Coordinates of C-alpha atoms and ligand atoms in Angstrom, one line a residue:
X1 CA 0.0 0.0 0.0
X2 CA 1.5 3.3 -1.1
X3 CA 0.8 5.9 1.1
X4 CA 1.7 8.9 -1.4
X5 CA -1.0 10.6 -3.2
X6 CA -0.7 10.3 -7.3
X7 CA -0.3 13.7 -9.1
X8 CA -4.1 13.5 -10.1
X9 CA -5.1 12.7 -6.4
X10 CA -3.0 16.2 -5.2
X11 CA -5.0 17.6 -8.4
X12 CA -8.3 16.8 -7.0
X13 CA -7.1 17.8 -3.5
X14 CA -6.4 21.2 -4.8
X15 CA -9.8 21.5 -6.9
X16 CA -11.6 20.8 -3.8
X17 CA -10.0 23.0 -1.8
X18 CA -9.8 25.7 -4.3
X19 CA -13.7 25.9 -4.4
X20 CA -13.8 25.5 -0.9
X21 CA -11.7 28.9 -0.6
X22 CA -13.6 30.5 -3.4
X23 CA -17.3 29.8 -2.8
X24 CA -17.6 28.7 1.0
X25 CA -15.4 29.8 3.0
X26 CA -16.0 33.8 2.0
X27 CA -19.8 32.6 2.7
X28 CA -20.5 30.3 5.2
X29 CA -20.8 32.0 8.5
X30 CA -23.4 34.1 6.9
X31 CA -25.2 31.2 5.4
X32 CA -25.0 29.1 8.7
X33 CA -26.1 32.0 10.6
X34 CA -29.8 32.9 8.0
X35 CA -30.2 29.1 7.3
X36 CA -29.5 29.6 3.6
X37 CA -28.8 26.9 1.1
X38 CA -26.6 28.3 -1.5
X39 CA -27.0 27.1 -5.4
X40 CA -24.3 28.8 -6.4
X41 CA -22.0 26.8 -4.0
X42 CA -23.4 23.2 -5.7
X43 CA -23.5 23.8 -9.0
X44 CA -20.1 25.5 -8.7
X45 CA -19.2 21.9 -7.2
X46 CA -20.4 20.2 -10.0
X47 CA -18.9 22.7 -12.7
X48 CA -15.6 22.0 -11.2
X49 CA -16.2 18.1 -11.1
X50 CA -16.6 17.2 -7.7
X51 CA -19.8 15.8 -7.9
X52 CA -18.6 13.0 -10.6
X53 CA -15.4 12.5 -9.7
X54 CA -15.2 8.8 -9.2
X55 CA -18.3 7.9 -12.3
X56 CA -16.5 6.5 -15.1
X57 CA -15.6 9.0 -17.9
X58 CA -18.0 7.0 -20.4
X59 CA -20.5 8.6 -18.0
X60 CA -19.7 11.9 -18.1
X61 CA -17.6 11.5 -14.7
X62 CA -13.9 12.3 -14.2
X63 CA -12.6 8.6 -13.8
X64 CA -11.0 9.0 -10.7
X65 CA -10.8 6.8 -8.1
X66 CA -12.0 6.3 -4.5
X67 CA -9.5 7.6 -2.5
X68 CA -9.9 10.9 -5.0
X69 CA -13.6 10.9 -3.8
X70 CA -12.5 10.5 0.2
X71 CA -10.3 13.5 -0.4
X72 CA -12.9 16.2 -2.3
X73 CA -15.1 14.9 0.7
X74 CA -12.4 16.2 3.4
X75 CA -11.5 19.3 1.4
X76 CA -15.1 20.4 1.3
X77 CA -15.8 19.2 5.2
X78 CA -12.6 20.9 6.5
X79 CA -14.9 24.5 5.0
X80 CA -18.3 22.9 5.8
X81 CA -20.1 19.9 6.4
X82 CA -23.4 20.9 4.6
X83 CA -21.4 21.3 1.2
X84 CA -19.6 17.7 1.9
X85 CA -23.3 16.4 2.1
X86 CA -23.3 17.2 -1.2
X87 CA -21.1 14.8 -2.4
X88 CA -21.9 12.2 0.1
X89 CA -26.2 12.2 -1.4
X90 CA -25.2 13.3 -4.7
X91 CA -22.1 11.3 -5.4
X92 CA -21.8 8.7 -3.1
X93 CA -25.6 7.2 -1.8
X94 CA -27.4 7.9 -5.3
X95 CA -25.0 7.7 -8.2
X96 CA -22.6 5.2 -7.1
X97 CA -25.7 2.9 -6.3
X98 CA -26.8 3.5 -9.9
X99 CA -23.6 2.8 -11.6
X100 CA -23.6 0.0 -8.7
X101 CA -26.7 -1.2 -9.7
X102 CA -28.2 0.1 -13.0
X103 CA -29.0 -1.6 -16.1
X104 CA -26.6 -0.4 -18.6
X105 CA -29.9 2.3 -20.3
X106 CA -30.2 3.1 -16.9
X107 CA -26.5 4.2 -16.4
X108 CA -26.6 5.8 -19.6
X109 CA -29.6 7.9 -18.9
X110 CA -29.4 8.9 -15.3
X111 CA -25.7 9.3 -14.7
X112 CA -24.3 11.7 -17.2
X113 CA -26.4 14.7 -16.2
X114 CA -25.4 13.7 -13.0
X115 CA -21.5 13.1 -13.3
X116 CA -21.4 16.8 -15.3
X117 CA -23.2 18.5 -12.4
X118 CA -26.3 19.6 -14.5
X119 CA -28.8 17.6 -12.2
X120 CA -28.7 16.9 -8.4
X121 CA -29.5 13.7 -6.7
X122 CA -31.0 12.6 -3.0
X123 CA -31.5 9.7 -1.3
X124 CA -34.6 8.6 0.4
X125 CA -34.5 6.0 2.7
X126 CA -35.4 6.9 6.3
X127 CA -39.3 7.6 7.4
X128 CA -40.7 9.5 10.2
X129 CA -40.9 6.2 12.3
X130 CA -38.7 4.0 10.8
X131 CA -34.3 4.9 10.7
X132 CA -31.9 3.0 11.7
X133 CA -34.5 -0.3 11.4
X134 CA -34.8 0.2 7.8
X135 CA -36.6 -2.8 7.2
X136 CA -39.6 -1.3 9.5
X137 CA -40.3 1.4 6.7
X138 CA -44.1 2.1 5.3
X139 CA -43.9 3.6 2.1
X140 CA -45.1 1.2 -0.5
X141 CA -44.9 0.4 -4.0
X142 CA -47.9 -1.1 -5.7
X143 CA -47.2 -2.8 -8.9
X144 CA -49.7 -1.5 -11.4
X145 CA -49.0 -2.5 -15.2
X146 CA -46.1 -1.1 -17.1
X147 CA -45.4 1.1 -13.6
X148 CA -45.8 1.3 -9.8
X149 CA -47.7 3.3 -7.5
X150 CA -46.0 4.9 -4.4
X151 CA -47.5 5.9 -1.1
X152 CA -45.7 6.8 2.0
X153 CA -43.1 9.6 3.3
X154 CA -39.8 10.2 3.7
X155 CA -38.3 12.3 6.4
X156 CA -34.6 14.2 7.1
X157 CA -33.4 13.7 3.2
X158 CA -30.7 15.5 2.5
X159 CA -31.4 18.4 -0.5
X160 CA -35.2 17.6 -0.5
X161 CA -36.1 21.2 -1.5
X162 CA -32.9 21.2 -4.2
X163 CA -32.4 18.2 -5.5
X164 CA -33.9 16.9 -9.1
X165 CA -33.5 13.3 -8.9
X166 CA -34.0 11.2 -6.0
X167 CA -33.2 7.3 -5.3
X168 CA -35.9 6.1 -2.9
X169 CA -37.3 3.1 -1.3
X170 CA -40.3 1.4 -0.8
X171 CA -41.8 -1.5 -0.1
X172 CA -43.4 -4.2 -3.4
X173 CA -44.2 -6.4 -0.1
X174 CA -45.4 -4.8 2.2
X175 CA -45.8 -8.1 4.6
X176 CA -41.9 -9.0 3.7
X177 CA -39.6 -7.4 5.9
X178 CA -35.9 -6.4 4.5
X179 CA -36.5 -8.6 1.6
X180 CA -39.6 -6.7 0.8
X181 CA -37.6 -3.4 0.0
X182 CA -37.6 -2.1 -3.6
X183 CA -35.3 1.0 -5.3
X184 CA -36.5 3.6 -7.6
X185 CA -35.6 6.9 -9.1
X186 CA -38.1 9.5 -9.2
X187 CA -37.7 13.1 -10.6
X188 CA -38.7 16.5 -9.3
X189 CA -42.0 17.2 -11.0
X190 CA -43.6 13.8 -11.0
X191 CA -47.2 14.1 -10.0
X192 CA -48.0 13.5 -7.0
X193 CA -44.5 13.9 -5.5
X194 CA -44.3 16.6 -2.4
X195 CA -41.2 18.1 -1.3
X196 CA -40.4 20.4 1.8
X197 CA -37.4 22.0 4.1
X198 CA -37.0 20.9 8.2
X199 CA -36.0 24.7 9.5
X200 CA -34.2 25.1 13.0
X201 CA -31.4 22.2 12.6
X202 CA -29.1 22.0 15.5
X203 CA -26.1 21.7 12.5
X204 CA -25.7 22.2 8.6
X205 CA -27.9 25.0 8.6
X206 CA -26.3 25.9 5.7
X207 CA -27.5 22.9 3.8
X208 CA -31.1 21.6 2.8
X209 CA -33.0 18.8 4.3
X210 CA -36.5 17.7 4.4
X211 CA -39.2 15.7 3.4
X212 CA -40.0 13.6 0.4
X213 CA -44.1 12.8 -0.1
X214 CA -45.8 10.7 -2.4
X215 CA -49.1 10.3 -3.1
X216 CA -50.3 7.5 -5.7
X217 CA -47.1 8.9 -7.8
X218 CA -46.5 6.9 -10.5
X219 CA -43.2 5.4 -11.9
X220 CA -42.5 3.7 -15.2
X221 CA -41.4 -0.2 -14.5
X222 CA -38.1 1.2 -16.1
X223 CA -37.2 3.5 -13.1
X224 CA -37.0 0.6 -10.5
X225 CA -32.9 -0.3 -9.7
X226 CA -32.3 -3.8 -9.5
X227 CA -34.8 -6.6 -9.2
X228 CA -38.1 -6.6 -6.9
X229 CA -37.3 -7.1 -3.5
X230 CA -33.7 -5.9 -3.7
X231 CA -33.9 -2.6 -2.3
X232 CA -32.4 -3.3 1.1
X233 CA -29.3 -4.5 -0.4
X234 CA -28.9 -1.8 -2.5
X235 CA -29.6 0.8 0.1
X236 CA -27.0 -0.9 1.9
X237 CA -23.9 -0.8 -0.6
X238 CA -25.2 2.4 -0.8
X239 CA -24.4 3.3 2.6
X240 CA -20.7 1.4 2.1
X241 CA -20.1 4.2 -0.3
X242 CA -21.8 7.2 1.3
X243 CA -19.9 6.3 4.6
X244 CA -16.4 7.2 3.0
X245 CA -17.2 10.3 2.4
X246 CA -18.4 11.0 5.7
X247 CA -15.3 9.5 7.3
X248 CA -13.0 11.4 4.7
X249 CA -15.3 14.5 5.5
X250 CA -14.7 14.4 9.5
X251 CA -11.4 14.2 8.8
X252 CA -11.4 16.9 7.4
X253 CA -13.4 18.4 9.8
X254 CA -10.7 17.4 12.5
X255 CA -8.3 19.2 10.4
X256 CA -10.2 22.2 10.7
X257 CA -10.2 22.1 14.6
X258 CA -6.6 21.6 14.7
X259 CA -6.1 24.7 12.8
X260 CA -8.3 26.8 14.8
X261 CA -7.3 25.6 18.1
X262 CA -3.5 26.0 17.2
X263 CA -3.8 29.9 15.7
X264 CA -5.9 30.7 18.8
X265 CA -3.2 28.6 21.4
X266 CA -0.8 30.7 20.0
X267 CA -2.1 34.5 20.2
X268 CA -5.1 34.1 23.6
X269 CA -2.6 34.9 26.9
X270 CA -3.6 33.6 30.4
X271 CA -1.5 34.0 33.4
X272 CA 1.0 35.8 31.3
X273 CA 1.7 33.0 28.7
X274 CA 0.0 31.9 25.4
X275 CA -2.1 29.1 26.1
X276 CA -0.5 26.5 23.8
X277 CA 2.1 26.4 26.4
X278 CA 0.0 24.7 29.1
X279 CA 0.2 21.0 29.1
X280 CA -3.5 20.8 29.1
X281 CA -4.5 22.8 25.6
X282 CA -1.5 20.6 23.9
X283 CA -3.1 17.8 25.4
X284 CA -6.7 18.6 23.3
X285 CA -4.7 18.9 20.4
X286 CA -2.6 16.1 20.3
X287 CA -5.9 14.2 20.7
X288 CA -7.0 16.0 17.8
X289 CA -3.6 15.3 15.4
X290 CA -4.0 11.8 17.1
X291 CA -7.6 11.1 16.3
X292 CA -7.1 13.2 12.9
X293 CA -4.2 10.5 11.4
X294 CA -6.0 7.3 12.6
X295 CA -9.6 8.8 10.7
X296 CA -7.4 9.6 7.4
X297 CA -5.4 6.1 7.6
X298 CA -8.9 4.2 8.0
X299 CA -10.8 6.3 5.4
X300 CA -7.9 5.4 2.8
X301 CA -7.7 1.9 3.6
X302 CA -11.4 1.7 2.7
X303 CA -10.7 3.7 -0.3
X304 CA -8.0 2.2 -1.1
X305 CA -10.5 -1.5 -0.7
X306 CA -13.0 -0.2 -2.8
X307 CA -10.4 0.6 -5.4
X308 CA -9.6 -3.3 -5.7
X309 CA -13.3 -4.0 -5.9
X310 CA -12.9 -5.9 -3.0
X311 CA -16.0 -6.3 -0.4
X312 CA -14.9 -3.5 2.8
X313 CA -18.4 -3.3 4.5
X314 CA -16.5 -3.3 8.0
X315 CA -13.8 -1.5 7.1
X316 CA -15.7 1.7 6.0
X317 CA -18.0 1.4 8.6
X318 CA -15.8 1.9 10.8
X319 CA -14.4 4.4 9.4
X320 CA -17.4 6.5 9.6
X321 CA -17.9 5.3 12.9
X322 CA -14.1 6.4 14.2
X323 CA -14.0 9.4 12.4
X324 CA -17.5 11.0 13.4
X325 CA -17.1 10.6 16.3
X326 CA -13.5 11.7 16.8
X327 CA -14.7 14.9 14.4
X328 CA -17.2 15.2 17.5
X329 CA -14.9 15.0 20.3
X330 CA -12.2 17.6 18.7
X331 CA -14.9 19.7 17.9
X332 CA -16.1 19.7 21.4
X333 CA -12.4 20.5 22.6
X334 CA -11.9 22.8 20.2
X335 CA -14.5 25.3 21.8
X336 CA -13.3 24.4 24.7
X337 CA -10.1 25.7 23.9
X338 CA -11.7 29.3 22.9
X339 CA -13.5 29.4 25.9
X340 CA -16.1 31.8 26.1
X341 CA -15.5 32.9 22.3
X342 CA -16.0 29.3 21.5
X343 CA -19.2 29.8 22.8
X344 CA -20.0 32.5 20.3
X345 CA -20.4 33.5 16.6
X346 CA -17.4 35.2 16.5
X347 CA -15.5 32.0 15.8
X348 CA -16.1 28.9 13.3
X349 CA -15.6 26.5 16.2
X350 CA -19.4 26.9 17.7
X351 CA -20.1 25.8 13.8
X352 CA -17.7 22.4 14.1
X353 CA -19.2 21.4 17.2
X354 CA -22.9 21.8 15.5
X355 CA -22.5 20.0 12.2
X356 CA -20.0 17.6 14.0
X357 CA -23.1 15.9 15.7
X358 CA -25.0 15.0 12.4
X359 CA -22.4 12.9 11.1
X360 CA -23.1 10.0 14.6
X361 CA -26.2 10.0 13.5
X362 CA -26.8 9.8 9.7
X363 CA -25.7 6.8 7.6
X364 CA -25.9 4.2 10.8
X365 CA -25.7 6.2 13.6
X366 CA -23.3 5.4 16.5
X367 CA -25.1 2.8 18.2
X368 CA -25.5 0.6 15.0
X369 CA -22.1 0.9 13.8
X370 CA -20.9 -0.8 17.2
X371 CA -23.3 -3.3 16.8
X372 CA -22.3 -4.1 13.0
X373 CA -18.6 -4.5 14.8
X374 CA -19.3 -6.7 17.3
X375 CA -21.6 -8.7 15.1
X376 CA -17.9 -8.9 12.8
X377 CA -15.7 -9.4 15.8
X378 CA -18.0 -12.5 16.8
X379 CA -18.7 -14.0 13.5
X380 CA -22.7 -12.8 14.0
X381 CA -22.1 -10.9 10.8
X382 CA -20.8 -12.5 7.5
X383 CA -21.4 -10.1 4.1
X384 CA -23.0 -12.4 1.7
X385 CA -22.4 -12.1 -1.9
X386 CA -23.9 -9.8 -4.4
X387 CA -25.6 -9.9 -7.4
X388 CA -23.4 -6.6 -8.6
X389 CA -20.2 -5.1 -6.8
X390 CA -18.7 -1.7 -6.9
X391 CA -16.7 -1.5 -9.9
X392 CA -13.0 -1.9 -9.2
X393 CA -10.4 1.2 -10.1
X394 CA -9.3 2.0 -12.6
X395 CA -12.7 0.7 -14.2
X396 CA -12.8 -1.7 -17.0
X397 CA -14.3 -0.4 -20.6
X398 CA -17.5 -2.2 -20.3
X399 CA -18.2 -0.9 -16.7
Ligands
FAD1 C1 -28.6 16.2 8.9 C2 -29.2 14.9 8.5 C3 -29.2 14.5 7.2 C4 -29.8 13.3 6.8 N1 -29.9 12.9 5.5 C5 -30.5 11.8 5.1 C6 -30.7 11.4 3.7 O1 -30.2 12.2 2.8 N2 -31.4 10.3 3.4 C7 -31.9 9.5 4.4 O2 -32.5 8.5 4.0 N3 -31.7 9.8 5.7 C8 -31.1 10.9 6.1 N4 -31.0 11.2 7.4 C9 -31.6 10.4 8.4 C10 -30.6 9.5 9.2 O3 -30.0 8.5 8.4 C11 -31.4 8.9 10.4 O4 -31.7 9.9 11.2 C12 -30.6 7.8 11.1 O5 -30.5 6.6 10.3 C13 -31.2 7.4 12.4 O6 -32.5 7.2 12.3 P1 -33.6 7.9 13.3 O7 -33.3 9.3 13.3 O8 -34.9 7.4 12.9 O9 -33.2 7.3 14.7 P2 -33.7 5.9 15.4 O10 -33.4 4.8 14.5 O11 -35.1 6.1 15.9 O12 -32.8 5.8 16.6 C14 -33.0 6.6 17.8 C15 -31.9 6.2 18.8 O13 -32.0 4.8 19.2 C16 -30.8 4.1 18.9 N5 -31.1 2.8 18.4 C17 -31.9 2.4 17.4 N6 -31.9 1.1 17.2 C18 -31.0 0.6 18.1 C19 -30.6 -0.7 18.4 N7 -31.0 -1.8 17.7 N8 -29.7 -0.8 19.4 C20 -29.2 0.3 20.1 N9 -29.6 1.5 19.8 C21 -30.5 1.7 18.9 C22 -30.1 5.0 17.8 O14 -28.7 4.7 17.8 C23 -30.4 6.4 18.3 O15 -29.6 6.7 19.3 C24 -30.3 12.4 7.8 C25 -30.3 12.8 9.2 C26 -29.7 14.0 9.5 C27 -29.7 14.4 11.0

């Protein structure tokens, strides 16, 4: 395993963080602070080919590879975690699930406009009673000729109001449980399909997220991914590839409390001293560096998995598992750190700690990820195999 980043990895580091400088950073405080979902900010994302990075270049993507998508994650997290969202529902739940998953007309219909950034996709899987047990959801899909029928709703989807494609779930059985589960893509402007914004977030005020509705909306037989009955699997290698780009993104979101907490170490006195000189502030940030390396070293090696095409389930669950919750815990020192100014405004660190908490809870949420672990660690848990896998890097011509 080489540890060095190619030339065209550094390239896509530097694309990411050069929209990052250009479009967030100058804007996010205000954004955060009104609630405002910015536009300008995604399609400027997808202009710049962040939001295809990893889709094969026969699909309008950029060709790159996994580790390429981990990093434009962590670039855009280290400026904000609503715009890393982004890429996690756009790139990594919906269109790696279709290239995943997709008939070949499928692939070529849905992910070019996708890839280039033109259209935006969400992901609708969880329901106002029904998260983490996925297999407990309502919405169904009634089979009805040459199309289906869906009823149901789905709650706390990620660019709801923006997006104009969404992958979502529902159930052809509604008596089977996870083997019940179907997939289909619906578009914004479908009859019968109600979307609508959740205001007063704790965190990423600056992005959208809200509720998906449908009422007896229709959807050609042609718009269902994969077979009947194979939606919970799908959902599920979905969330193998959404959860790498929230572990890259809390790295980078680690990174972003180191810097902080050293530049204000270094200029707030007490007792006659800088602060970074007492024991106890290095202390927080070593944690930080600490708990910053071991998130980047476990989000490559599940990168770097996915890149072989091998099956890394575990391994990038636990990613997301270390790495939110270490983004939580830095964040939470970090304002500690400021002290009182950490508990204002006046300082991005109040923002850190806020978004920081989203990431334990979407895509599996703390509690779940420790149970998928143990369930490994005592052989309670054995992937099975698929009908289609990820596509290995670099991709073959007839991905
Ligand atoms: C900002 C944000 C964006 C989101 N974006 C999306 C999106 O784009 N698409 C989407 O589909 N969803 C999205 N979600 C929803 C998210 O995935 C769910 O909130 C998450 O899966 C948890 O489900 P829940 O909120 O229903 O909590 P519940 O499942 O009701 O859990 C409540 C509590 O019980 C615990 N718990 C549940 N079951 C067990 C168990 N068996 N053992 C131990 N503890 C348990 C949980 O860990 C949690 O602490 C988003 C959520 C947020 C906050």
């Amino acid at each position: 395993m080489d540890f060095a980043l190619s030339p065209e990895q550094r390239a896509i580091q530097d694309l990411a963080r050069g929209v990052a400088d250009r479009y967030i950073r100058p804007r996010i405080a205000a954004l955060d602070a009104e609630e405002r979902f910015d536009r300008e900010i995604m399609a400027a994302m997808g202009e710049a080919g962040l939001l295809g990075v990893c889709i094969p270049e026969r699909y309008g993507g950029g060709g790159m590879d996994y580790v390429s998508l981990a990093l434009a994650a962590l670039e855009i997290e280290k400026a904000d975690t609503a715009y890393r969202e982004i890429i996690s529902v756009h790139l990594g739940l919906t269109s790696l699930a279709i290239l995943q998953w997709g008939t070949r007309a499928q692939k070529e219909r849905w992910l070019p406009p996708l890839a280039r950034g033109e259209r935006f996709a969400g992901f609708g899987l969880t329901e106002p009673a029904a998260g983490s047990d996925v297999a407990g959801m309502i919405t169904t899909a009634r089979r009805d000729g040459d199309s289906y029928v869906l009823n149901g709703e789905k709650l706390w989807i990620s660019l709801a109001d923006v997006a104009d494609v969404f992958l979502v779930f529902a159930k052809t059985d509604p008596e089977g449980s996870h083997r019940g589960v179907s997939a289909f893509i619906l578009e914004r402007g479908m009859k019968g399909l109600k979307t609508g914004s959740i205001p007063g977030k704790l965190g990423v005020r600056a992005g959208n997220t809200g509720s998906l509705v449908f009422q007896d909306l229709r959807v050609p037989a042609d718009q269902r991914v994969g077979e009947e009955g194979e939606g919970f699997r799908i959902a599920m290698t979905a969330l193998d590839n959404g959860r790498l780009t929230v572990a890259g993104g809390a790295t980078g979101l680690i990174e972003a409390c180191i810097e902080a907490s050293v530049a204000y170490a270094e200029q707030r006195k007490a007792f006659g001293k800088a602060i970074g000189e007492y024991q106890l502030v290095q202390q927080m940030i070593a944690k930080m560096v600490r708990d910053r390396d071991a998130s980047y070293l476990l989000t490559m090696r599940a990168a770097w998995m996915k890149n072989q095409g091998a099956r890394n389930t575990r391994e990038t669950a636990l990613a997301k598992w270390y790495a939110s919750e270490a983004a939580w815990r830095a964040a939470t020192d970090a304002v500690q750190i400021h002290g009182a100014y950490g508990f204002s405004r006046e300082f991005p660190v109040e923002r850190y700690l806020r978004n920081s908490k989203g990431a334990v809870i979407y895509e599996g949420t703390t509690q779940v990820q420790e149970l998928m672990q143990g369930e490994y660690a005592l052989g309670l848990r054995r992937d099975g195999s698929l009908r289609c896998e990820l596509p290995a890097w670099p991709f073959a011509e007839d991905v």
